[in-house]
């Protein structure tokens, strides 16, 4: 019998990956809500999106077997609300908030392994005296209690940067704050969280010293499992990501310590019947582990990496747990031993700069044909201004994602450099 799986914000690139999972011929994938509305529209509101989702599902003539999503906010927090309405397996809204609400997550993590958690503080960016009362000793990071893609995340090294960060936050936080508050209004929250609504930020001591990685896992019937570790490599500004690569090159003993810590963290949140990923830093000098954040979803960026190395994208894990089935992953049946997602960035451009040349679809497909194991997602087009790019951090512009499979680390890096030599992307400052 065909299982109807509704995917929040489904679009072509990820549909192609979904169709590569095992048993895909048993599934019918349906888009739930418009991709632009859930992933790009700053004016979309959760209450409206939920009403649209309920109307679409109520009108569906067949069975509703699963609701899944791989986008960050607000998708990840709408999914448990939708599943609950239709009696589908999945985590509670409160447990997802325990992972996704950065201030609440830090409180839970500190109860579990305080030695892995940086100092942190709640910040009201709208307080009249906020700029005069730095919440932590400099330097520190400040970011909304819920955002995504490093948006409105600022490194603060002194009073001037703190004032700038507060101003930038006040200008941009509405797109996240209103939606988070609409979600929190539907949850049974502890009293101490009511003062940490979506208009607030969290400040954290900087923990960027060391090597960063992400563990991908799932919880099934109360049992957390980790099935893959992916290294996260930062660019020359030491802030923006340059690439993700799988499998990790971290020492096995360090990975095992991360897995054990992950199981404790996930158990404390109460997350169940859900995929997750969790980010750590390992300082090789001090041997200290620091937890960065937990997400109650798969990372869509890692799906092509698993597909190249394991033979199947880890979207299969997302589908299995959503259907109430224990995943069987990883497989070790991919065409390549190594894979990476490279993020082609420009660090020296202004938001007003214009793309004056970009490869056509035909040119991209020709490059992919010349480099087996390569997939390219271009984010820019001729004539666009860089300010129109979506999901950008505060320190760079991401022009393209380039996925590469190879049988050695060296070959992977050489292939990436050869591909970028072929990509004719030119940017100019308007006169």
CSV table of C-alpha atoms in Angstrom, one decimal:
chain,number,residue,atom,x,y,z
A,1,UNK,CA,0.0,0.0,0.0
A,2,UNK,CA,1.3,3.4,-0.9
A,3,UNK,CA,2.2,5.6,2.1
A,4,UNK,CA,1.4,9.3,1.7
A,5,UNK,CA,4.3,11.4,3.1
A,6,UNK,CA,3.7,15.2,3.3
A,7,UNK,CA,6.9,17.2,3.2
A,8,UNK,CA,6.8,20.8,4.5
A,9,UNK,CA,8.3,23.2,1.9
A,10,UNK,CA,9.1,20.5,-0.7
A,11,UNK,CA,11.2,21.6,-3.6
A,12,UNK,CA,13.0,19.9,-6.6
A,13,UNK,CA,16.5,19.5,-5.2
A,14,UNK,CA,15.4,17.7,-2.0
A,15,UNK,CA,12.6,15.8,-3.8
A,16,UNK,CA,15.3,14.2,-6.0
A,17,UNK,CA,17.1,13.0,-2.8
A,18,UNK,CA,13.9,11.7,-1.2
A,19,UNK,CA,13.3,9.6,-4.3
A,20,UNK,CA,16.7,7.9,-3.7
A,21,UNK,CA,15.7,6.3,-0.4
A,22,UNK,CA,15.0,2.7,-0.2
A,23,UNK,CA,11.3,1.7,-0.6
A,24,UNK,CA,10.7,5.0,-2.4
A,25,UNK,CA,8.4,3.2,-4.8
A,26,UNK,CA,6.1,2.6,-1.8
A,27,UNK,CA,5.8,6.3,-1.0
A,28,UNK,CA,3.9,9.2,-2.5
A,29,UNK,CA,5.7,12.5,-1.6
A,30,UNK,CA,3.4,15.5,-1.4
A,31,UNK,CA,4.5,19.1,-0.8
A,32,UNK,CA,2.8,20.6,2.2
A,33,UNK,CA,2.8,24.4,2.1
A,34,UNK,CA,4.8,26.5,-0.4
A,35,UNK,CA,8.6,26.4,-0.3
A,36,UNK,CA,8.9,30.1,-0.5
A,37,UNK,CA,6.4,30.7,2.3
A,38,UNK,CA,8.1,28.4,4.8
A,39,UNK,CA,11.7,29.0,3.8
A,40,UNK,CA,12.1,32.4,2.4
A,41,UNK,CA,9.2,34.8,3.1
A,42,UNK,CA,10.0,37.1,6.0
A,43,UNK,CA,6.4,38.1,6.3
A,44,UNK,CA,4.9,34.6,6.5
A,45,UNK,CA,3.3,34.0,9.9
A,46,UNK,CA,3.0,30.6,11.7
A,47,UNK,CA,-0.6,30.8,12.5
A,48,UNK,CA,-1.5,31.5,8.9
A,49,UNK,CA,0.8,28.7,7.7
A,50,UNK,CA,-0.7,26.2,10.1
A,51,UNK,CA,-4.2,27.1,9.0
A,52,UNK,CA,-3.2,26.5,5.4
A,53,UNK,CA,-1.6,23.2,6.3
A,54,UNK,CA,-4.6,22.0,8.1
A,55,UNK,CA,-6.9,23.0,5.2
A,56,UNK,CA,-4.7,21.1,2.7
A,57,UNK,CA,-4.5,18.0,4.9
A,58,UNK,CA,-8.2,18.0,5.8
A,59,UNK,CA,-9.0,18.2,2.0
A,60,UNK,CA,-6.7,15.3,1.1
A,61,UNK,CA,-8.8,12.2,0.1
A,62,UNK,CA,-6.3,9.5,1.1
A,63,UNK,CA,-4.5,8.5,4.2
A,64,UNK,CA,-2.0,10.9,6.0
A,65,UNK,CA,0.8,8.6,7.0
A,66,UNK,CA,3.6,11.0,7.9
A,67,UNK,CA,4.5,14.7,8.0
A,68,UNK,CA,8.2,15.5,7.8
A,69,UNK,CA,10.4,18.5,7.3
A,70,UNK,CA,14.1,19.4,6.9
A,71,UNK,CA,14.0,23.2,6.9
A,72,UNK,CA,14.9,25.0,10.1
A,73,UNK,CA,12.6,27.6,11.6
A,74,UNK,CA,9.6,27.7,11.5
A,75,UNK,CA,9.2,24.3,9.8
A,76,UNK,CA,10.9,22.3,12.6
A,77,UNK,CA,8.5,23.8,15.2
A,78,UNK,CA,5.3,23.6,13.1
A,79,UNK,CA,5.9,19.9,12.4
A,80,UNK,CA,5.0,18.6,15.9
A,81,UNK,CA,1.9,20.8,16.0
A,82,UNK,CA,0.7,19.3,12.6
A,83,UNK,CA,1.5,15.7,13.6
A,84,UNK,CA,-0.3,16.0,16.9
A,85,UNK,CA,-3.5,17.2,15.1
A,86,UNK,CA,-3.5,14.1,12.9
A,87,UNK,CA,-2.3,11.5,15.5
A,88,UNK,CA,1.0,10.8,13.8
A,89,UNK,CA,4.2,9.6,15.5
A,90,UNK,CA,6.7,12.3,16.5
A,91,UNK,CA,8.1,14.4,19.3
A,92,UNK,CA,6.2,16.7,21.5
A,93,UNK,CA,6.3,20.5,20.8
A,94,UNK,CA,7.8,21.1,24.2
A,95,UNK,CA,10.7,18.6,23.6
A,96,UNK,CA,11.4,20.3,20.2
A,97,UNK,CA,11.4,23.7,21.9
A,98,UNK,CA,13.9,22.2,24.4
A,99,UNK,CA,16.3,21.7,21.5
A,100,UNK,CA,15.5,24.7,19.4
A,101,UNK,CA,14.9,27.6,21.8
A,102,UNK,CA,18.5,28.5,22.4
A,103,UNK,CA,18.1,29.8,26.0
A,104,UNK,CA,15.9,26.9,27.2
A,105,UNK,CA,18.3,24.5,25.5
A,106,UNK,CA,21.3,25.9,27.3
A,107,UNK,CA,19.5,25.6,30.6
A,108,UNK,CA,18.8,21.9,30.0
A,109,UNK,CA,22.3,21.3,28.7
A,110,UNK,CA,23.8,22.9,31.8
A,111,UNK,CA,21.8,20.5,34.0
A,112,UNK,CA,23.2,17.6,32.0
A,113,UNK,CA,26.9,18.4,31.4
A,114,UNK,CA,27.8,21.9,32.7
A,115,UNK,CA,31.5,21.4,31.8
A,116,UNK,CA,30.5,21.4,28.1
A,117,UNK,CA,28.3,24.5,28.1
A,118,UNK,CA,29.7,28.1,27.7
A,119,UNK,CA,28.6,30.9,30.0
A,120,UNK,CA,25.4,32.4,28.7
A,121,UNK,CA,22.8,35.1,29.5
A,122,UNK,CA,19.4,36.3,28.4
A,123,UNK,CA,19.4,39.7,26.7
A,124,UNK,CA,16.6,42.1,26.0
A,125,UNK,CA,17.9,44.0,22.9
A,126,UNK,CA,15.1,46.6,23.4
A,127,UNK,CA,16.0,47.6,26.9
A,128,UNK,CA,16.8,51.3,27.2
A,129,UNK,CA,20.1,50.5,28.9
A,130,UNK,CA,21.0,47.4,27.0
A,131,UNK,CA,24.1,48.9,25.4
A,132,UNK,CA,25.4,50.1,28.8
A,133,UNK,CA,25.1,46.6,30.4
A,134,UNK,CA,27.1,44.0,28.4
A,135,UNK,CA,25.7,40.6,29.6
A,136,UNK,CA,29.1,38.9,29.6
A,137,UNK,CA,32.8,39.8,29.5
A,138,UNK,CA,34.0,40.6,26.0
A,139,UNK,CA,34.3,38.8,23.6
A,140,UNK,CA,31.0,37.0,23.2
A,141,UNK,CA,28.4,36.0,20.6
A,142,UNK,CA,24.8,37.3,20.6
A,143,UNK,CA,21.9,35.9,18.6
A,144,UNK,CA,18.1,35.6,18.9
A,145,UNK,CA,16.8,32.8,21.0
A,146,UNK,CA,15.5,31.4,17.7
A,147,UNK,CA,16.7,32.2,14.2
A,148,UNK,CA,18.4,30.2,11.5
A,149,UNK,CA,21.3,30.1,9.1
A,150,UNK,CA,23.4,32.2,11.4
A,151,UNK,CA,21.2,35.2,10.7
A,152,UNK,CA,21.5,38.0,13.2
A,153,UNK,CA,24.4,36.2,14.8
A,154,UNK,CA,27.1,38.7,15.8
A,155,UNK,CA,30.6,38.3,17.4
A,156,UNK,CA,31.0,41.1,19.9
A,157,UNK,CA,34.6,42.2,20.8
A,158,UNK,CA,33.8,45.5,22.5
A,159,UNK,CA,31.3,48.2,23.2
A,160,UNK,CA,31.1,49.5,19.6
A,161,UNK,CA,30.4,46.1,18.2
A,162,UNK,CA,27.8,45.5,20.9
A,163,UNK,CA,25.9,48.6,20.0
A,164,UNK,CA,26.0,47.7,16.3
A,165,UNK,CA,24.8,44.1,17.1
A,166,UNK,CA,21.9,45.4,19.2
A,167,UNK,CA,20.9,47.8,16.4
A,168,UNK,CA,21.1,45.1,13.8
A,169,UNK,CA,19.0,42.7,16.0
A,170,UNK,CA,16.3,45.3,16.6
A,171,UNK,CA,16.0,45.9,12.9
A,172,UNK,CA,15.7,42.3,11.9
A,173,UNK,CA,14.4,40.2,14.8
A,174,UNK,CA,10.7,40.7,14.0
A,175,UNK,CA,10.6,38.0,11.3
A,176,UNK,CA,11.6,35.4,14.0
A,177,UNK,CA,10.1,36.9,17.1
A,178,UNK,CA,6.5,36.9,16.0
A,179,UNK,CA,6.5,33.4,14.7
A,180,UNK,CA,8.3,32.0,17.8
A,181,UNK,CA,5.8,33.6,20.1
A,182,UNK,CA,2.9,32.1,18.1
A,183,UNK,CA,4.5,28.7,18.5
A,184,UNK,CA,5.3,29.2,22.2
A,185,UNK,CA,1.6,30.2,22.8
A,186,UNK,CA,0.7,26.6,21.8
A,187,UNK,CA,3.1,24.9,24.2
A,188,UNK,CA,3.0,24.0,27.9
A,189,UNK,CA,6.1,25.9,29.0
A,190,UNK,CA,7.9,26.2,32.3
A,191,UNK,CA,7.3,29.5,34.1
A,192,UNK,CA,10.9,30.6,33.8
A,193,UNK,CA,10.7,30.5,30.0
A,194,UNK,CA,7.9,33.1,29.7
A,195,UNK,CA,10.5,35.9,30.1
A,196,UNK,CA,12.5,34.5,27.2
A,197,UNK,CA,10.1,35.0,24.3
A,198,UNK,CA,11.0,35.6,20.7
A,199,UNK,CA,12.0,39.2,21.1
A,200,UNK,CA,15.0,38.2,23.3
A,201,UNK,CA,18.5,37.1,22.5
A,202,UNK,CA,21.1,34.9,24.1
A,203,UNK,CA,24.7,35.9,24.7
A,204,UNK,CA,27.3,33.2,24.9
A,205,UNK,CA,31.0,33.0,25.7
A,206,UNK,CA,32.9,32.2,22.5
A,207,UNK,CA,33.8,28.6,22.1
A,208,UNK,CA,35.2,28.6,18.6
A,209,UNK,CA,38.7,27.4,19.5
A,210,UNK,CA,39.0,23.9,18.2
A,211,UNK,CA,37.5,21.6,15.6
A,212,UNK,CA,33.8,21.7,14.9
A,213,UNK,CA,31.6,18.7,13.9
A,214,UNK,CA,28.0,17.6,13.8
A,215,UNK,CA,26.6,14.3,14.9
A,216,UNK,CA,23.5,13.1,13.1
A,217,UNK,CA,21.2,10.7,14.9
A,218,UNK,CA,17.6,9.8,15.8
A,219,UNK,CA,15.5,8.8,18.8
A,220,UNK,CA,13.3,5.8,18.4
A,221,UNK,CA,11.0,4.6,21.3
A,222,UNK,CA,13.1,6.6,23.8
A,223,UNK,CA,16.5,5.3,22.6
A,224,UNK,CA,18.9,7.8,21.1
A,225,UNK,CA,21.3,6.6,18.3
A,226,UNK,CA,24.1,8.3,16.4
A,227,UNK,CA,24.9,7.1,12.9
A,228,UNK,CA,27.3,9.7,11.5
A,229,UNK,CA,29.8,12.5,12.3
A,230,UNK,CA,30.5,15.3,9.9
A,231,UNK,CA,33.3,17.8,10.2
A,232,UNK,CA,32.4,21.5,9.8
A,233,UNK,CA,35.3,23.6,8.4
A,234,UNK,CA,35.2,27.4,8.6
A,235,UNK,CA,36.4,29.9,6.1
A,236,UNK,CA,39.2,32.4,6.2
A,237,UNK,CA,37.2,34.8,8.4
A,238,UNK,CA,36.9,31.9,11.0
A,239,UNK,CA,33.2,32.6,11.2
A,240,UNK,CA,31.4,31.5,8.0
A,241,UNK,CA,31.4,27.8,7.0
A,242,UNK,CA,33.6,26.8,4.1
A,243,UNK,CA,32.6,23.1,3.9
A,244,UNK,CA,31.1,20.1,5.6
A,245,UNK,CA,32.8,16.8,5.0
A,246,UNK,CA,32.0,13.2,5.8
A,247,UNK,CA,33.2,11.0,7.4
A,248,UNK,CA,34.8,12.9,10.2
A,249,UNK,CA,38.6,12.8,10.7
A,250,UNK,CA,38.3,13.4,14.4
A,251,UNK,CA,39.9,10.7,16.7
A,252,UNK,CA,37.6,7.8,17.4
A,253,UNK,CA,37.9,8.3,21.2
A,254,UNK,CA,36.7,11.9,20.8
A,255,UNK,CA,33.8,10.8,18.7
A,256,UNK,CA,32.8,8.2,21.2
A,257,UNK,CA,32.8,10.8,24.0
A,258,UNK,CA,30.6,13.0,21.9
A,259,UNK,CA,28.2,10.2,21.3
A,260,UNK,CA,27.8,9.5,25.0
A,261,UNK,CA,27.3,13.2,25.8
A,262,UNK,CA,24.7,13.4,23.0
A,263,UNK,CA,22.7,10.6,24.5
A,264,UNK,CA,22.5,12.4,27.8
A,265,UNK,CA,21.6,15.7,26.2
A,266,UNK,CA,18.9,14.2,24.0
A,267,UNK,CA,17.4,12.2,26.9
A,268,UNK,CA,17.1,15.3,29.0
A,269,UNK,CA,15.1,17.2,26.4
A,270,UNK,CA,12.5,14.4,26.2
A,271,UNK,CA,12.8,14.3,22.4
A,272,UNK,CA,11.4,11.0,21.1
A,273,UNK,CA,10.6,9.4,17.7
A,274,UNK,CA,12.6,12.1,15.9
A,275,UNK,CA,15.8,12.7,14.0
A,276,UNK,CA,18.3,15.2,15.4
A,277,UNK,CA,21.7,16.7,14.9
A,278,UNK,CA,24.0,18.1,17.5
A,279,UNK,CA,27.1,20.3,17.0
A,280,UNK,CA,30.3,20.1,19.1
A,281,UNK,CA,33.7,21.7,19.4
A,282,UNK,CA,36.7,19.7,20.4
A,283,UNK,CA,39.8,21.7,21.6
A,284,UNK,CA,42.7,19.4,20.9
A,285,UNK,CA,45.0,21.3,23.2
A,286,UNK,CA,42.8,21.0,26.3
A,287,UNK,CA,40.8,18.0,25.1
A,288,UNK,CA,37.7,19.9,26.1
A,289,UNK,CA,34.3,19.2,24.4
A,290,UNK,CA,31.8,22.1,24.1
A,291,UNK,CA,28.3,21.7,22.8
A,292,UNK,CA,27.1,24.4,20.4
A,293,UNK,CA,23.5,23.5,19.6
A,294,UNK,CA,20.9,20.8,19.1
A,295,UNK,CA,18.4,20.6,16.2
A,296,UNK,CA,15.4,18.3,16.2
A,297,UNK,CA,15.8,17.5,12.5
A,298,UNK,CA,18.2,16.1,10.0
A,299,UNK,CA,20.6,18.6,8.3
A,300,UNK,CA,19.5,18.8,4.7
A,301,UNK,CA,23.0,19.9,3.9
A,302,UNK,CA,24.3,16.5,4.9
A,303,UNK,CA,21.9,14.4,2.8
A,304,UNK,CA,24.0,14.4,-0.4
A,305,UNK,CA,27.1,13.5,1.6
A,306,UNK,CA,25.4,10.4,3.1
A,307,UNK,CA,24.0,9.5,-0.3
A,308,UNK,CA,27.5,9.6,-1.9
A,309,UNK,CA,29.2,7.6,0.9
A,310,UNK,CA,26.5,5.4,2.3
A,311,UNK,CA,24.5,4.9,-0.9
A,312,UNK,CA,21.3,6.4,0.5
A,313,UNK,CA,20.6,10.0,1.8
A,314,UNK,CA,19.8,10.1,5.5
A,315,UNK,CA,16.4,11.5,4.6
A,316,UNK,CA,15.6,7.8,4.9
A,317,UNK,CA,16.1,8.1,8.7
A,318,UNK,CA,13.6,11.0,8.8
A,319,UNK,CA,11.0,9.0,6.9
A,320,UNK,CA,11.5,5.8,8.9
A,321,UNK,CA,11.0,7.4,12.3
A,322,UNK,CA,8.0,9.4,11.0
A,323,UNK,CA,6.4,6.2,10.0
A,324,UNK,CA,7.1,4.6,13.3
A,325,UNK,CA,9.8,2.3,11.9
A,326,UNK,CA,13.3,1.7,13.4
A,327,UNK,CA,15.9,3.0,10.8
A,328,UNK,CA,18.6,0.7,9.4
A,329,UNK,CA,21.4,3.2,8.8
A,330,UNK,CA,24.2,3.7,7.7
A,331,UNK,CA,24.8,1.3,4.9
A,332,UNK,CA,28.3,1.8,3.6
A,333,UNK,CA,27.2,1.2,0.0
A,334,UNK,CA,28.0,4.6,-1.7
A,335,UNK,CA,30.1,5.2,-4.7
A,336,UNK,CA,32.7,7.3,-2.8
A,337,UNK,CA,34.7,7.1,0.4
A,338,UNK,CA,34.6,10.8,1.1
A,339,UNK,CA,32.1,13.6,0.4
A,340,UNK,CA,31.8,17.3,1.1
A,341,UNK,CA,29.5,20.2,0.7
A,342,UNK,CA,31.5,23.3,-0.3
A,343,UNK,CA,30.0,26.7,0.2
A,344,UNK,CA,31.4,29.1,-2.3
A,345,UNK,CA,31.5,32.5,-0.6
A,346,UNK,CA,32.6,36.1,-1.2
A,347,UNK,CA,33.9,37.8,1.9
A,348,UNK,CA,34.7,41.2,0.3
A,349,UNK,CA,31.3,42.2,-1.2
A,350,UNK,CA,28.6,44.7,-0.2
A,351,UNK,CA,24.9,44.0,-0.1
A,352,UNK,CA,24.4,46.5,-2.9
A,353,UNK,CA,26.9,44.7,-5.2
A,354,UNK,CA,25.4,43.2,-8.4
A,355,UNK,CA,26.0,39.9,-10.1
A,356,UNK,CA,27.1,40.8,-13.7
A,357,UNK,CA,27.7,37.2,-14.8
A,358,UNK,CA,26.6,33.7,-13.7
A,359,UNK,CA,26.7,30.3,-15.3
A,360,UNK,CA,23.5,29.1,-17.1
A,361,UNK,CA,21.8,25.8,-16.2
A,362,UNK,CA,23.3,24.2,-19.3
A,363,UNK,CA,26.8,25.3,-18.2
A,364,UNK,CA,26.2,23.9,-14.7
A,365,UNK,CA,25.0,20.5,-16.0
A,366,UNK,CA,28.1,20.4,-18.3
A,367,UNK,CA,30.4,20.9,-15.4
A,368,UNK,CA,28.6,18.2,-13.4
A,369,UNK,CA,29.0,15.8,-16.3
A,370,UNK,CA,32.7,16.4,-16.4
A,371,UNK,CA,33.1,15.7,-12.7
A,372,UNK,CA,31.3,12.5,-11.6
A,373,UNK,CA,30.0,12.8,-8.0
A,374,UNK,CA,29.5,16.5,-8.3
A,375,UNK,CA,26.2,18.5,-7.8
A,376,UNK,CA,26.0,22.3,-8.0
A,377,UNK,CA,23.3,24.5,-6.5
A,378,UNK,CA,23.7,28.1,-7.7
A,379,UNK,CA,22.2,30.8,-5.5
A,380,UNK,CA,22.9,33.8,-7.7
A,381,UNK,CA,21.7,34.9,-11.2
A,382,UNK,CA,22.8,37.6,-13.5
A,383,UNK,CA,21.4,41.0,-12.6
A,384,UNK,CA,20.6,40.2,-8.9
A,385,UNK,CA,21.9,42.2,-6.0
A,386,UNK,CA,23.6,40.3,-3.2
A,387,UNK,CA,21.1,41.7,-0.7
A,388,UNK,CA,18.5,39.5,-2.4
A,389,UNK,CA,20.2,36.3,-1.3
A,390,UNK,CA,18.5,34.2,1.3
A,391,UNK,CA,19.9,32.6,4.4
A,392,UNK,CA,23.1,34.7,4.6
A,393,UNK,CA,25.2,35.1,7.7
A,394,UNK,CA,26.4,38.5,8.8
A,395,UNK,CA,29.9,38.2,7.4
A,396,UNK,CA,29.8,36.8,3.9
A,397,UNK,CA,27.7,36.0,0.8
A,398,UNK,CA,27.2,32.4,-0.2
A,399,UNK,CA,27.1,32.2,-4.0
A,400,UNK,CA,26.8,28.4,-4.5
A,401,UNK,CA,26.8,25.0,-2.9
A,402,UNK,CA,29.0,22.4,-4.5
A,403,UNK,CA,28.7,18.8,-3.5
A,404,UNK,CA,31.7,16.6,-4.3
A,405,UNK,CA,32.3,12.8,-3.9
A,406,UNK,CA,35.8,11.4,-4.1
A,407,UNK,CA,37.9,8.5,-2.9
A,408,UNK,CA,40.5,10.5,-1.0
A,409,UNK,CA,40.6,13.9,0.8
A,410,UNK,CA,43.2,15.1,-1.7
A,411,UNK,CA,41.0,14.2,-4.7
A,412,UNK,CA,38.0,15.9,-3.1
A,413,UNK,CA,39.9,19.2,-2.7
A,414,UNK,CA,41.4,19.1,-6.2
A,415,UNK,CA,38.0,18.4,-7.7
A,416,UNK,CA,36.5,21.4,-5.9
A,417,UNK,CA,39.2,23.7,-7.1
A,418,UNK,CA,38.8,22.5,-10.7
A,419,UNK,CA,35.0,23.2,-10.5
A,420,UNK,CA,35.4,26.7,-9.1
A,421,UNK,CA,37.8,27.5,-11.9
A,422,UNK,CA,35.0,26.7,-14.3
A,423,UNK,CA,32.3,28.7,-12.6
A,424,UNK,CA,32.2,32.2,-14.2
A,425,UNK,CA,30.6,34.3,-11.4
A,426,UNK,CA,31.4,38.0,-11.6
A,427,UNK,CA,30.3,40.6,-9.1
A,428,UNK,CA,30.7,44.4,-9.4
A,429,UNK,CA,29.9,47.4,-7.3
A,430,UNK,CA,27.4,49.7,-9.0
A,431,UNK,CA,28.7,53.1,-9.9
